[in-house]
Amino acid sequence: MARPECAWCGRLPLGPYEVSMQDERTCVAHGAASRCSLCGRPRPPGPGWYEPFRRRPRCPTCSVGAVDTQEQARRHIPGVRADMAALGVSLDRRVRVTLVDTMPTIDGASPTGLTHSFKETGEVIGIEVLSGLTAVHFGQTVAHEIGHAWLIERGAAVTHPVLVEGLCEVFASAWLKKQPGALPPRLREAMATNPDKTYGAGYRVVREAVVRNGIRKVLHALCVTGRLP
Ligand SMILES: [Zn+2]
Ligand SMILES: [Zn+2]
Ligand SMILES: [Zn+2]
């Protein structure tokens, strides 16, 4: 449960305060210059915040159980795979998930995951995930990328980026829905209100199709015709 005190000054906020994705309060009056790159909490002066070399600040709350090493990633991957299989998205071939310290910027956005494949053969080479994420962000990212790998493995007809990314966001959202804590529902909310024309718009249009037709019909249509039913 959220603590009523401000995470910055430790006092009960007397004026307006904001609430981070981790459910922590901060008085608006502090006027932070930077924020946690994962939960958006304003960064107070002083130590205790982790800053990987790529200069993405991470608050102490998001640092608990974060996935910084390949070893830590290995502990989380089987669970995400099993969760995705339970949702009907399982890969025939095991795809390796590798942690990386940087991601390329694509269309002004910096993704937290990438799936590599051979265009000619449709063979998935592997999944890369940015290091330093919380376990929840990590799982969300792996779920999204397993979606890409699944579409490639099936030779799905869908190629339009809005539908491809939208469907993978729907997969990630379905994974988040089954996770406990304050962060998962906030991340789902952020997906639903994401202003991005590919990820946000895609999520909304695919989700609407799922609500109308059911997931099976949507997956079948995207795999066979490349369009929504
Ligand atoms: Zn305060
Ligand atoms: Zn944080
Ligand atoms: Zn994607």
mmCIF file with all atom_site columns, N, CA, C and O and ligand atoms in Angstrom, residues 144 148 165 199, ligand 3:
data_model
loop_
_atom_site.group_PDB
_atom_site.id
_atom_site.type_symbol
_atom_site.label_atom_id
_atom_site.label_alt_id
_atom_site.label_comp_id
_atom_site.label_asym_id
_atom_site.label_entity_id
_atom_site.label_seq_id
_atom_site.pdbx_PDB_ins_code
_atom_site.Cartn_x
_atom_site.Cartn_y
_atom_site.Cartn_z
_atom_site.occupancy
_atom_site.B_iso_or_equiv
_atom_site.pdbx_formal_charge
_atom_site.auth_seq_id
_atom_site.auth_comp_id
_atom_site.auth_asym_id
_atom_site.auth_atom_id
_atom_site.pdbx_PDB_model_num
ATOM   1  N  N  . HIS A 1 144 ? 6.231 -8.610  -25.017 1.00 0.00 ? 144 HIS A N  1
ATOM   2  C  CA . HIS A 1 144 ? 6.062 -7.900  -26.295 1.00 0.00 ? 144 HIS A CA 1
ATOM   3  C  C  . HIS A 1 144 ? 6.932 -8.549  -27.373 1.00 0.00 ? 144 HIS A C  1
ATOM   4  O  O  . HIS A 1 144 ? 6.471 -8.824  -28.487 1.00 0.00 ? 144 HIS A O  1
ATOM   5  N  N  . HIS A 1 148 ? 6.460 -10.673 -31.148 1.00 0.00 ? 148 HIS A N  1
ATOM   6  C  CA . HIS A 1 148 ? 7.126 -10.508 -32.460 1.00 0.00 ? 148 HIS A CA 1
ATOM   7  C  C  . HIS A 1 148 ? 7.659 -11.852 -32.954 1.00 0.00 ? 148 HIS A C  1
ATOM   8  O  O  . HIS A 1 148 ? 7.479 -12.216 -34.114 1.00 0.00 ? 148 HIS A O  1
ATOM   9  N  N  . GLU A 1 165 ? 2.885 -3.835  -33.971 1.00 0.00 ? 165 GLU A N  1
ATOM   10 C  CA . GLU A 1 165 ? 3.225 -3.296  -32.645 1.00 0.00 ? 165 GLU A CA 1
ATOM   11 C  C  . GLU A 1 165 ? 2.004 -3.283  -31.734 1.00 0.00 ? 165 GLU A C  1
ATOM   12 O  O  . GLU A 1 165 ? 2.115 -3.555  -30.536 1.00 0.00 ? 165 GLU A O  1
ATOM   13 N  N  . TYR A 1 199 ? 2.665 2.621   -31.565 1.00 0.00 ? 199 TYR A N  1
ATOM   14 C  CA . TYR A 1 199 ? 2.446 1.788   -30.382 1.00 0.00 ? 199 TYR A CA 1
ATOM   15 C  C  . TYR A 1 199 ? 1.096 2.076   -29.702 1.00 0.00 ? 199 TYR A C  1
ATOM   16 O  O  . TYR A 1 199 ? 0.322 1.145   -29.440 1.00 0.00 ? 199 TYR A O  1
HETATM 17 ZN ZN . ZN  B 2 .   ? 7.658 -4.177  -31.060 1.00 0.00 ? 3   ZN  B ZN 1
#
